[in-house]
mmCIF file of C-alpha atoms in Angstrom:
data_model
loop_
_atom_site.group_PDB
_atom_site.id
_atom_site.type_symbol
_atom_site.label_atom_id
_atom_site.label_comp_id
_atom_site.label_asym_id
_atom_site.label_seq_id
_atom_site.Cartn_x
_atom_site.Cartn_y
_atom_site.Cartn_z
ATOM 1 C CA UNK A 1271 136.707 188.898 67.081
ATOM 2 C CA UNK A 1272 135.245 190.115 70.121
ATOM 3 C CA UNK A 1273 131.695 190.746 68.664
ATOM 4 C CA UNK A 1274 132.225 187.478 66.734
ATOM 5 C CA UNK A 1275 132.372 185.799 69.985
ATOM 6 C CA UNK A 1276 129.515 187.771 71.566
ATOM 7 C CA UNK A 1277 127.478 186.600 68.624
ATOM 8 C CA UNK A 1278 128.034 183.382 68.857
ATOM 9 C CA UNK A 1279 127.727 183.137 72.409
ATOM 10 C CA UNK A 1280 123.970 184.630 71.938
ATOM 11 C CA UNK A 1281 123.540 181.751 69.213
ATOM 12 C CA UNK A 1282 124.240 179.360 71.686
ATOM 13 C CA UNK A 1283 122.101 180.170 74.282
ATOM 14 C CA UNK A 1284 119.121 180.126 71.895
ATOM 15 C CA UNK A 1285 119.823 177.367 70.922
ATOM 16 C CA UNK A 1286 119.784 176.195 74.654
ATOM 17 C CA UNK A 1287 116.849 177.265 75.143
ATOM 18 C CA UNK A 1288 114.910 176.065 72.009
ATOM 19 C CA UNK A 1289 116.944 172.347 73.115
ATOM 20 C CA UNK A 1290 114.896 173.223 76.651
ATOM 21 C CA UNK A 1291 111.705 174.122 74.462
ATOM 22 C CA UNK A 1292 111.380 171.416 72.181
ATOM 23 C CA UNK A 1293 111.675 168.556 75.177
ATOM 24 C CA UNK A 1294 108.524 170.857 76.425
ATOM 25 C CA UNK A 1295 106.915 170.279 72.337
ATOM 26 C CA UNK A 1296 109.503 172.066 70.274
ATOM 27 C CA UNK A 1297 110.751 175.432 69.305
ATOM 28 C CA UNK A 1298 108.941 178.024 67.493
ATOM 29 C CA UNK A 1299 105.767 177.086 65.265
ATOM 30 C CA UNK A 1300 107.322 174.130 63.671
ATOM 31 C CA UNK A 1301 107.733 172.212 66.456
ATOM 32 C CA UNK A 1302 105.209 169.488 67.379
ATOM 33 C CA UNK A 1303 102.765 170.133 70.305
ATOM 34 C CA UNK A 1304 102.714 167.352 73.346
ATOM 35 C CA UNK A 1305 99.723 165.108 73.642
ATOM 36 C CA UNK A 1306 97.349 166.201 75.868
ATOM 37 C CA UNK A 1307 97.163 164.701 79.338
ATOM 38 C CA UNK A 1308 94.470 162.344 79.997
ATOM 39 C CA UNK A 1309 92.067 163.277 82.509
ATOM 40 C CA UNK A 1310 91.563 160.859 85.662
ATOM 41 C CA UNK A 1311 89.191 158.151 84.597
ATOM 42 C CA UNK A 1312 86.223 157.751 86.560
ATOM 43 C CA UNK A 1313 85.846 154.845 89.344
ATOM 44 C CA UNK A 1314 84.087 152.293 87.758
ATOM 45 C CA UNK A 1315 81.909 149.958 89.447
ATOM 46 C CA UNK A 1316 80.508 147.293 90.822
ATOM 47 C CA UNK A 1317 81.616 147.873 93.993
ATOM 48 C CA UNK A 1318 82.426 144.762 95.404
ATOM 49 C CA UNK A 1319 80.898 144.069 98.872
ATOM 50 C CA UNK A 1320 81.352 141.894 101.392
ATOM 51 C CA UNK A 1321 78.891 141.457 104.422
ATOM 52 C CA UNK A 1322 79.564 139.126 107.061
ATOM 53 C CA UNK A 1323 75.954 137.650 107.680
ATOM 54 C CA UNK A 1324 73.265 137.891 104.676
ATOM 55 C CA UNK A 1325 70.842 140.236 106.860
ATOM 56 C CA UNK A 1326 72.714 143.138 105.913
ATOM 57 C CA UNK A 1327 74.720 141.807 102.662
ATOM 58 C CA UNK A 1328 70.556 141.642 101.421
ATOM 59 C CA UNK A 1329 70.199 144.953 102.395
ATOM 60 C CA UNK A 1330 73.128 146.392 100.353
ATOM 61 C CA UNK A 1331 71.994 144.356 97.856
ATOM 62 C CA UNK A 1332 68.793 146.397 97.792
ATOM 63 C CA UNK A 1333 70.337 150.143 98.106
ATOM 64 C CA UNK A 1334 72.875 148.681 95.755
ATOM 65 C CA UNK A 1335 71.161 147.125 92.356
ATOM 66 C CA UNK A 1336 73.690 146.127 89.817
ATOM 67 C CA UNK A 1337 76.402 148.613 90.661
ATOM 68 C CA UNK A 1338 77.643 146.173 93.916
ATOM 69 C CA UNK A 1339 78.374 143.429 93.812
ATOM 70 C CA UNK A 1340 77.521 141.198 97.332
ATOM 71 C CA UNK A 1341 78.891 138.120 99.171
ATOM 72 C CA UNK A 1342 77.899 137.121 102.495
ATOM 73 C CA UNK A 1343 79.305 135.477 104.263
ATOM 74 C CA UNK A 1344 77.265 133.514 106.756
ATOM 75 C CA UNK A 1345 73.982 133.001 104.735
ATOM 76 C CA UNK A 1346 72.179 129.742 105.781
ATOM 77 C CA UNK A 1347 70.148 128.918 108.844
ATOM 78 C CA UNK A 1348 72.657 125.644 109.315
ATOM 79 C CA UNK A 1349 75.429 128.044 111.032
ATOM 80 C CA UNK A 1350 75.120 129.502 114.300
ATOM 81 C CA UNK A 1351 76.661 132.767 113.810
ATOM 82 C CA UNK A 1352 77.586 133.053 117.440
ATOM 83 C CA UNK A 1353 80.111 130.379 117.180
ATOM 84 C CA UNK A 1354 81.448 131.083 113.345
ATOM 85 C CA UNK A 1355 84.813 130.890 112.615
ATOM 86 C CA UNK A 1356 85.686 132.411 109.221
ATOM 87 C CA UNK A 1357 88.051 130.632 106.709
ATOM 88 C CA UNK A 1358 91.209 131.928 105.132
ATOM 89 C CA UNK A 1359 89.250 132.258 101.711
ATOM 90 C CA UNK A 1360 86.721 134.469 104.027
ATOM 91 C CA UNK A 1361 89.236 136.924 105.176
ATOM 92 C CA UNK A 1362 90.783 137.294 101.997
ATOM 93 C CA UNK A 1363 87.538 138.405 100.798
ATOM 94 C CA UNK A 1364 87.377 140.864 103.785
ATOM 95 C CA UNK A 1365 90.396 142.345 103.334
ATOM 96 C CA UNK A 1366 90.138 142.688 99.372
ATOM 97 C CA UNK A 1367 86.673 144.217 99.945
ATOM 98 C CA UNK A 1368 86.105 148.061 99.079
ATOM 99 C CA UNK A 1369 82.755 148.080 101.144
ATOM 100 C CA UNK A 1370 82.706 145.806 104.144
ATOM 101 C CA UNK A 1371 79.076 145.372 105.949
ATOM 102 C CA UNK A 1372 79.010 144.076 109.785
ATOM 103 C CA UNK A 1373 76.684 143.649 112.487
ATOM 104 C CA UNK A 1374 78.710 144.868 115.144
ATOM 105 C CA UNK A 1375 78.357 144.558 119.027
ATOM 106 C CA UNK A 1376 80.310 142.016 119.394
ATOM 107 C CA UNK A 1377 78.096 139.822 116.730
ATOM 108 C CA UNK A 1378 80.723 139.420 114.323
ATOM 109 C CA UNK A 1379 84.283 140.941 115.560
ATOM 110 C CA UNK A 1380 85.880 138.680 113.009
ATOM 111 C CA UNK A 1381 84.953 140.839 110.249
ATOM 112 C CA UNK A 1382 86.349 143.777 111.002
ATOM 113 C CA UNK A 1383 89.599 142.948 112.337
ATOM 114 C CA UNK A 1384 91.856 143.297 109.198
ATOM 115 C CA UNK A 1385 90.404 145.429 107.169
ATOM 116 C CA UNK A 1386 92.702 147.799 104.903
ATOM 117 C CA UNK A 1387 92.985 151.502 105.064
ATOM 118 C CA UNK A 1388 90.985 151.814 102.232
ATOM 119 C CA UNK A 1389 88.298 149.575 103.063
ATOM 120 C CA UNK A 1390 84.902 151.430 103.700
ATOM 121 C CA UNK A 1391 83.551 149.954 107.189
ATOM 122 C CA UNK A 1392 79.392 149.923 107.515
ATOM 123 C CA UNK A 1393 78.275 148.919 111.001
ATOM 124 C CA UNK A 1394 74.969 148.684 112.290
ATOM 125 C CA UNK A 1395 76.155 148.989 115.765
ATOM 126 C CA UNK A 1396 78.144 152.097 114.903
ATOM 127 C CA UNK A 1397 75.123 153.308 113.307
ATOM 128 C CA UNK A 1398 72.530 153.095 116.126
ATOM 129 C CA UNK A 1399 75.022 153.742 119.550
ATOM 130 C CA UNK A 1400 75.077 150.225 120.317
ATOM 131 C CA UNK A 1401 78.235 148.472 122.179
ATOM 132 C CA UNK A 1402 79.395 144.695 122.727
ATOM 133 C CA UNK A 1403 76.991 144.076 125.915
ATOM 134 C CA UNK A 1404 73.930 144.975 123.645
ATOM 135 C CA UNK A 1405 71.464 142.662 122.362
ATOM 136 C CA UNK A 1406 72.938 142.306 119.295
ATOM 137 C CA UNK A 1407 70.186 141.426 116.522
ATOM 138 C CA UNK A 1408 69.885 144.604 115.174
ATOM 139 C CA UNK A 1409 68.792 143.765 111.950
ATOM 140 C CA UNK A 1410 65.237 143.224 113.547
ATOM 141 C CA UNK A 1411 64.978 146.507 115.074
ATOM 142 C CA UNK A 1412 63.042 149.224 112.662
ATOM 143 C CA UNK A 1413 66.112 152.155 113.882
ATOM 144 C CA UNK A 1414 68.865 150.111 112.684
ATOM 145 C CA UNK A 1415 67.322 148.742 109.455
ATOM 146 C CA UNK A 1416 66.537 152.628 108.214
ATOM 147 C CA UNK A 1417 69.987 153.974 109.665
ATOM 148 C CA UNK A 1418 71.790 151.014 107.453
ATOM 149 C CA UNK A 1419 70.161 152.106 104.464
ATOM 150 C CA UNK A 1420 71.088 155.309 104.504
ATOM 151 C CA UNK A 1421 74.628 154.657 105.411
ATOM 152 C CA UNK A 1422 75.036 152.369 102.476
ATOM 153 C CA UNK A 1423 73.222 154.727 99.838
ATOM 154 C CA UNK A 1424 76.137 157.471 101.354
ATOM 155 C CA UNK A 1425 78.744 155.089 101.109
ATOM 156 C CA UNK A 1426 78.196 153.786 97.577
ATOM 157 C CA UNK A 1427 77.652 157.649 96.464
ATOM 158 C CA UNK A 1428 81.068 158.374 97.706
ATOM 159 C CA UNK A 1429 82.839 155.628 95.697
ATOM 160 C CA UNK A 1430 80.202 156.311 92.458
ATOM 161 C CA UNK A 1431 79.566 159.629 92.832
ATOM 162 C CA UNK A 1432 77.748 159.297 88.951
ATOM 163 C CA UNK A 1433 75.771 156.712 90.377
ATOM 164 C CA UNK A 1434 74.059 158.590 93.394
ATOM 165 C CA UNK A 1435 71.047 159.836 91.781
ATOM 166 C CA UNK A 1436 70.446 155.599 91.041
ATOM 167 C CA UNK A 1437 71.257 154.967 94.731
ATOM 168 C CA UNK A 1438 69.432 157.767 96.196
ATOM 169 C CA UNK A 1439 66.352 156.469 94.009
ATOM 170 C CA UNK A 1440 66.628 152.767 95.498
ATOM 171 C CA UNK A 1441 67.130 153.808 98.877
ATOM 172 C CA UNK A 1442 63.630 155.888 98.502
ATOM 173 C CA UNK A 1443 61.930 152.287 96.949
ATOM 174 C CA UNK A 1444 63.573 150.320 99.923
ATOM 175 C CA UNK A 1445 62.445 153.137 102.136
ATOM 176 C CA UNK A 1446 58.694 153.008 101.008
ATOM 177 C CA UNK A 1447 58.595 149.228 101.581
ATOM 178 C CA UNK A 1448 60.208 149.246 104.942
ATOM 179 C CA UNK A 1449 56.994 151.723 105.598
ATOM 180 C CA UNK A 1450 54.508 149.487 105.103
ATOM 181 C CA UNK A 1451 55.971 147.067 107.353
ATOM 182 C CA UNK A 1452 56.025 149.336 110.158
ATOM 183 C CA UNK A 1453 52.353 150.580 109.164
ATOM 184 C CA UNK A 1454 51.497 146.859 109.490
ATOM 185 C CA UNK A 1455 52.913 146.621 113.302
ATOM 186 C CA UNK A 1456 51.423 149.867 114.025
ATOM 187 C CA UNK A 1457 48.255 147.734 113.175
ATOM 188 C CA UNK A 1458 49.220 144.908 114.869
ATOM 189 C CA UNK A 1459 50.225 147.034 118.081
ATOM 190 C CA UNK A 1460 46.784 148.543 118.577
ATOM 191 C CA UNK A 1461 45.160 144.941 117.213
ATOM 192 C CA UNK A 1462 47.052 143.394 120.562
ATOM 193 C CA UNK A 1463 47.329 145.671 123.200
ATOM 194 C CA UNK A 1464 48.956 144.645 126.458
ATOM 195 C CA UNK A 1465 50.493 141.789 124.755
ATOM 196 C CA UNK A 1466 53.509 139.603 126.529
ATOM 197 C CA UNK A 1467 55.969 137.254 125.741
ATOM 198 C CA UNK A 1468 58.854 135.587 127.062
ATOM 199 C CA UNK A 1469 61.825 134.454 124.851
ATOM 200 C CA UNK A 1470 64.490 130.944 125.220
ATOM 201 C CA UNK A 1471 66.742 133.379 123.655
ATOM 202 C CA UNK A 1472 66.574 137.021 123.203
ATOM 203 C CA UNK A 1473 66.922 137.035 118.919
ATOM 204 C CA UNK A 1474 63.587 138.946 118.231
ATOM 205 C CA UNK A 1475 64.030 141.051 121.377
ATOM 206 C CA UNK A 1476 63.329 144.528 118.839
ATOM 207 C CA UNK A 1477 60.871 143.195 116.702
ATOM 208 C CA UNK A 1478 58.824 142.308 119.884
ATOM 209 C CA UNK A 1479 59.355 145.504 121.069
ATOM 210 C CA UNK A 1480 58.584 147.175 117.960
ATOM 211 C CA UNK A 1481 55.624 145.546 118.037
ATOM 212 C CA UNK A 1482 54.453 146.850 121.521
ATOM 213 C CA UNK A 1483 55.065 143.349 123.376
ATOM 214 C CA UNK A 1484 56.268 143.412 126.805
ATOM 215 C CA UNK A 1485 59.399 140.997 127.240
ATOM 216 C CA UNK A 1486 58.686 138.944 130.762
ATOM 217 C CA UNK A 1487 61.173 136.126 130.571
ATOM 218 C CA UNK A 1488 62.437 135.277 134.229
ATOM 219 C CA UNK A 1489 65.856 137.514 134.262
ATOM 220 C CA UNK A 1490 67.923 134.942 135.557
ATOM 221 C CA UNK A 1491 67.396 132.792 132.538
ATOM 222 C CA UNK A 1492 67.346 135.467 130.443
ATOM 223 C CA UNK A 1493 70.902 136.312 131.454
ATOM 224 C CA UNK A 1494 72.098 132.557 131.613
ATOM 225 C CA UNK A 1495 70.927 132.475 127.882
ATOM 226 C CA UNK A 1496 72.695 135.976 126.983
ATOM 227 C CA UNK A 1497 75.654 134.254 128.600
ATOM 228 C CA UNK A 1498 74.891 131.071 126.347
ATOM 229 C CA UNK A 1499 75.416 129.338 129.204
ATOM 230 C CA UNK A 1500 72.977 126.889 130.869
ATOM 231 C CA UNK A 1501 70.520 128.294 133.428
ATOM 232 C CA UNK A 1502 70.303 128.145 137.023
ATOM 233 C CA UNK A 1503 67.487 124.965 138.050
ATOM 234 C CA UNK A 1504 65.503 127.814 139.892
ATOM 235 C CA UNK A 1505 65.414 129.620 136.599
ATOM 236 C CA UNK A 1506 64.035 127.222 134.523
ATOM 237 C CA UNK A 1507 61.575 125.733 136.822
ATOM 238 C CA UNK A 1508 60.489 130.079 137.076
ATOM 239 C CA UNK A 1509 60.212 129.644 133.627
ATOM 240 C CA UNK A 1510 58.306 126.298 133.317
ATOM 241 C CA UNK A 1511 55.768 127.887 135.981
ATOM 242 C CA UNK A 1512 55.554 131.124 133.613
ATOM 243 C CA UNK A 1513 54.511 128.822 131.115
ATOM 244 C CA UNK A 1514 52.453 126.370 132.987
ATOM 245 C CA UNK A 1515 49.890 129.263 133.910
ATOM 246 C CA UNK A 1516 49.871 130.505 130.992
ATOM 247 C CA UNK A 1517 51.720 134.047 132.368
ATOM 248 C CA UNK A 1518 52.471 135.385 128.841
ATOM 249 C CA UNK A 1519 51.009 135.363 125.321
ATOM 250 C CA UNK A 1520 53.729 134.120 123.277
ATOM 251 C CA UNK A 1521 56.703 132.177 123.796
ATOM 252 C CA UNK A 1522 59.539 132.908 121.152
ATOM 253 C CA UNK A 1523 61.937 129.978 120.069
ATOM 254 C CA UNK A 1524 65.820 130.702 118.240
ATOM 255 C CA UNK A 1525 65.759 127.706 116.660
ATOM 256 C CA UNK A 1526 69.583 128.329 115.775
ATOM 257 C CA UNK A 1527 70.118 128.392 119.385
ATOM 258 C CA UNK A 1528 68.232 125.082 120.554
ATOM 259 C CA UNK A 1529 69.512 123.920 124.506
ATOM 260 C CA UNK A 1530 67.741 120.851 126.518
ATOM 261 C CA UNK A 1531 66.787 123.838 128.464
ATOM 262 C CA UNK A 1532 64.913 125.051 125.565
ATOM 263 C CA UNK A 1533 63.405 122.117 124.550
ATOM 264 C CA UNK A 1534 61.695 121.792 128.142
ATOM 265 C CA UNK A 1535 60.203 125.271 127.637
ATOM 266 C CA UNK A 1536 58.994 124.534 124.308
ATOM 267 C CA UNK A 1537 56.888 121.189 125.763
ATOM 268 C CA UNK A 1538 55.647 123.416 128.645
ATOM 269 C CA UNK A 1539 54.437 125.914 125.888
ATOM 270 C CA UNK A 1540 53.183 122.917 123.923
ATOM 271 C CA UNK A 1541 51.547 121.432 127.610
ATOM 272 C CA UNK A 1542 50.047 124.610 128.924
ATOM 273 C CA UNK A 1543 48.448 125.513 124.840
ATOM 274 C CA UNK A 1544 50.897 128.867 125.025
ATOM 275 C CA UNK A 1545 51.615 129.578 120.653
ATOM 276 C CA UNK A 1546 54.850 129.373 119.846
ATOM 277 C CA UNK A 1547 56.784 132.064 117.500
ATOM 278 C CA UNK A 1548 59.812 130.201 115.849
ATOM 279 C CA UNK A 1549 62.508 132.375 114.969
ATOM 280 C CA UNK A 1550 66.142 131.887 112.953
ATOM 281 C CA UNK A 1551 68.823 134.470 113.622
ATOM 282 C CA UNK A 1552 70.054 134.160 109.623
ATOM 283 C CA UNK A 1553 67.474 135.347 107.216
ATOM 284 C CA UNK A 1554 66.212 131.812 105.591
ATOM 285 C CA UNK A 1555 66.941 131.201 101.845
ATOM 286 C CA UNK A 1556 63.246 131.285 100.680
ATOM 287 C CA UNK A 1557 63.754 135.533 101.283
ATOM 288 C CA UNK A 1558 65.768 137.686 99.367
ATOM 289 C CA UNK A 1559 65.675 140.679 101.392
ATOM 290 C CA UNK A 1560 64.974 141.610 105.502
ATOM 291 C CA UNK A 1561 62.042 143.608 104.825
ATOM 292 C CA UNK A 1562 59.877 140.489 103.176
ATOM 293 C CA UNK A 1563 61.301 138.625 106.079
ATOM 294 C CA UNK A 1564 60.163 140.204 108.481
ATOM 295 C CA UNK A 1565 56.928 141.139 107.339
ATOM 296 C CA UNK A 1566 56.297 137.753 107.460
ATOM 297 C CA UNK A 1567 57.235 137.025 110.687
ATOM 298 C CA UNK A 1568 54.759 139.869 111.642
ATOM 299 C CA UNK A 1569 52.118 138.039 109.580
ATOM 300 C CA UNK A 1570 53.058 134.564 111.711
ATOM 301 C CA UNK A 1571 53.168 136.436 115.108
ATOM 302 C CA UNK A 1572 49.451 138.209 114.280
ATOM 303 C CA UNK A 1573 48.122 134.590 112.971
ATOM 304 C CA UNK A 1574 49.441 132.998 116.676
ATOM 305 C CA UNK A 1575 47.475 135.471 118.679
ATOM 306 C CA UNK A 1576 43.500 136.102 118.848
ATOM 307 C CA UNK A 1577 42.567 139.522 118.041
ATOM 308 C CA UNK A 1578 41.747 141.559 120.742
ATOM 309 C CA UNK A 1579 39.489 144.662 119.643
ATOM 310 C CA UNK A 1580 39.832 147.440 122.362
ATOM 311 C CA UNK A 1581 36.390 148.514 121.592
ATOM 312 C CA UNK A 1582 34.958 145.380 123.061
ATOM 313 C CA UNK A 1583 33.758 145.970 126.705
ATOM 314 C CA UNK A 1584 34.915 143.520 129.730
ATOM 315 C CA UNK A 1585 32.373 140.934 130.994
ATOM 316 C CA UNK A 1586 32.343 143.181 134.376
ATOM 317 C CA UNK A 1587 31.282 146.041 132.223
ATOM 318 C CA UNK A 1588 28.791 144.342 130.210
ATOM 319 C CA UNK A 1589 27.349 143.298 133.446
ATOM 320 C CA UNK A 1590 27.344 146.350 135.131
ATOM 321 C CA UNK A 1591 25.647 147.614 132.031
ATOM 322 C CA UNK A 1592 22.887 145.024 132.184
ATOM 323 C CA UNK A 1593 22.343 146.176 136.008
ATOM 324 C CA UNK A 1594 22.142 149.483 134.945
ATOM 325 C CA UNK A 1595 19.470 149.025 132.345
ATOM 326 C CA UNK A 1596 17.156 147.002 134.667
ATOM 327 C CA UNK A 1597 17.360 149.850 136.659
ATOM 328 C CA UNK A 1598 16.259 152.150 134.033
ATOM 329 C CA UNK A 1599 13.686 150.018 133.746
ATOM 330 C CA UNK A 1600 12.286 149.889 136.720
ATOM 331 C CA UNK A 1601 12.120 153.170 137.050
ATOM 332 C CA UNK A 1602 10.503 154.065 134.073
ATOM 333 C CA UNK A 1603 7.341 151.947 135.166
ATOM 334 C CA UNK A 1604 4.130 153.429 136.704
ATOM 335 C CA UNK A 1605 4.263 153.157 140.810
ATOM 336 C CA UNK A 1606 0.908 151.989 140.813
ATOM 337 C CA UNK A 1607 2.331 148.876 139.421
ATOM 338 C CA UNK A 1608 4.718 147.923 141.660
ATOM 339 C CA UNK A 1609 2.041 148.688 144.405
ATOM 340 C CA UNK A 1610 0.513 146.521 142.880
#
């Protein structure tokens, strides 16, 4: 009885054990094998994007191609984008984003504020160094346009990592493009040396510099108008006598950011016979990207100036060249002529 019992105790616990085995895919080589588990699937795209004005949602578009897909949010010349206020439908789309691009600097705070953990977060501001305080149209200025691209190529890779070859390929197109435009104001710079301006508001403040103007707007209206708030009468009539004599080369107009005192400096301009570079903040709807946009703003800018070629000499040294050949001359003549 007792090995009886030891026997059956040992046919128990194999039997325990093939119970254990077979929830694991059976018991010896009859049982049935488990399925295999199914690897992780791959993320799929398009990434859906969400800018918050359409100078940088056309941008992503670019480094993008089909594999985002981009809305932007403020992306007509009829809204100021100082003074937006997004919707409820608009911060849904923020918050439901997987790539959010802003402006940053204090441009567009509104985008940013409720983003998820998840949410990728693209700033220009973050990208160049720049704080709320800074002149924030960065989408003109050549440093942020080039560190933007490359953020967004990175940041798509990351979320389609099968994709990066596609987005590393687009980002070299975009970047060949963006080099002829600053080949073309490298031309323009030496074209127009010593050129000036003066701005009613300070929206093309790094295209003009990246174009080798020198900004000489009257500061106290140039602060009053970074304050958007209306300048001192000293200022303006500084300003109107800028214009009057014809002080600077080039007076640039926002016309998204038009003011009574604006107006008056635009008929002084219009008075005194100073060109007039009109600007919009928002990229206008006849451009799909910022790069054709503001290669044509360079090509309107070159058109409003005369070209000034630095090999041409100064009337002063023409005449002083004039004296000096007379001289020459002179000299060169037999004495016993002028004795005579």
């Amino acid at each position: 009885m007792k090995g009886a019992t030891h026997r059956w105790g040992t046919i128990a616990a194999i039997a325990a054990i093939c119970g254990m085995v077979a929830t694991m895919g059976g018991c010896g080589q009859d049982g049935r094998q488990a399925d295999p588990v199914e690897p992780s699937a791959e993320p799929q795209g398009p990434i859906s994007v969400v800018a918050s004005v359409n100078q940088w949602g056309s941008l992503a578009a670019q480094i993008g191609g089909d594999d985002v897909s981009v809305t932007s949010i403020v992306n007509t010349t009829a809204v100021d984008a100082h003074d937006f206020e997004p919707q409820s439908s608009d911060m849904a789309a923020l918050q439901q984003a997987q790539v959010v691009v802003s402006n940053g600097a204090g441009y567009d705070a509104w985008a940013t504020k409720t983003l998820g953990q998840e949410t990728v977060s693209v700033s220009a501001a973050e990208t160049v160094g720049a704080s709320e305080g800074d002149n924030p149209h960065l989408w003109f200025s050549k440093d942020a346009r080039n560190g933007m691209a490359t953020e967004l190529a990175e940041a798509f890779s990351k979320l389609l990592p099968d994709k990066k070859a596609d987005f590393q390929e687009r980002l070299a197109q975009w970047q060949d493009r963006e080099q002829e435009l600053e080949d073309s104001m490298e031309t323009f710079s030496r074209s127009h040396p010593n050129v000036t301006y003066a701005a009613t508001e300070s929206v093309a403040y790094y295209l003009m510099s990246d174009l080798g103007f020198e900004d000489l707007t009257p500061e106290g209206y140039a602060q009053a108008a970074a304050n958007e708030a209306e300048p001192a009468p000293a200022d303006l009539q500084e300003f109107q006598d800028l214009i009057a004599s014809q002080g600077v080369d080039l007076l640039v107009d926002n016309t998204q950011q038009g003011s009574d005192a604006s107006d008056m400096i635009t008929e002084a301009a219009a008075s005194a016979g100073v060109p007039v570079f009109d600007v919009s903040e928002q990229m206008p709807e006849e451009f799909d990207n910022p790069t054709d946009w503001i290669a044509a703003l360079v090509e309107t800018v070159d058109g409003l100036l005369p070209v000034d070629d630095p090999g041409d000499s100064s009337p002063s040294d023409s005449q002083n060249d004039s004296d000096a050949g007379a001289e020459d001359e002179a000299s060169d003549k037999d004495p016993q002529d002028s004795d005579e």
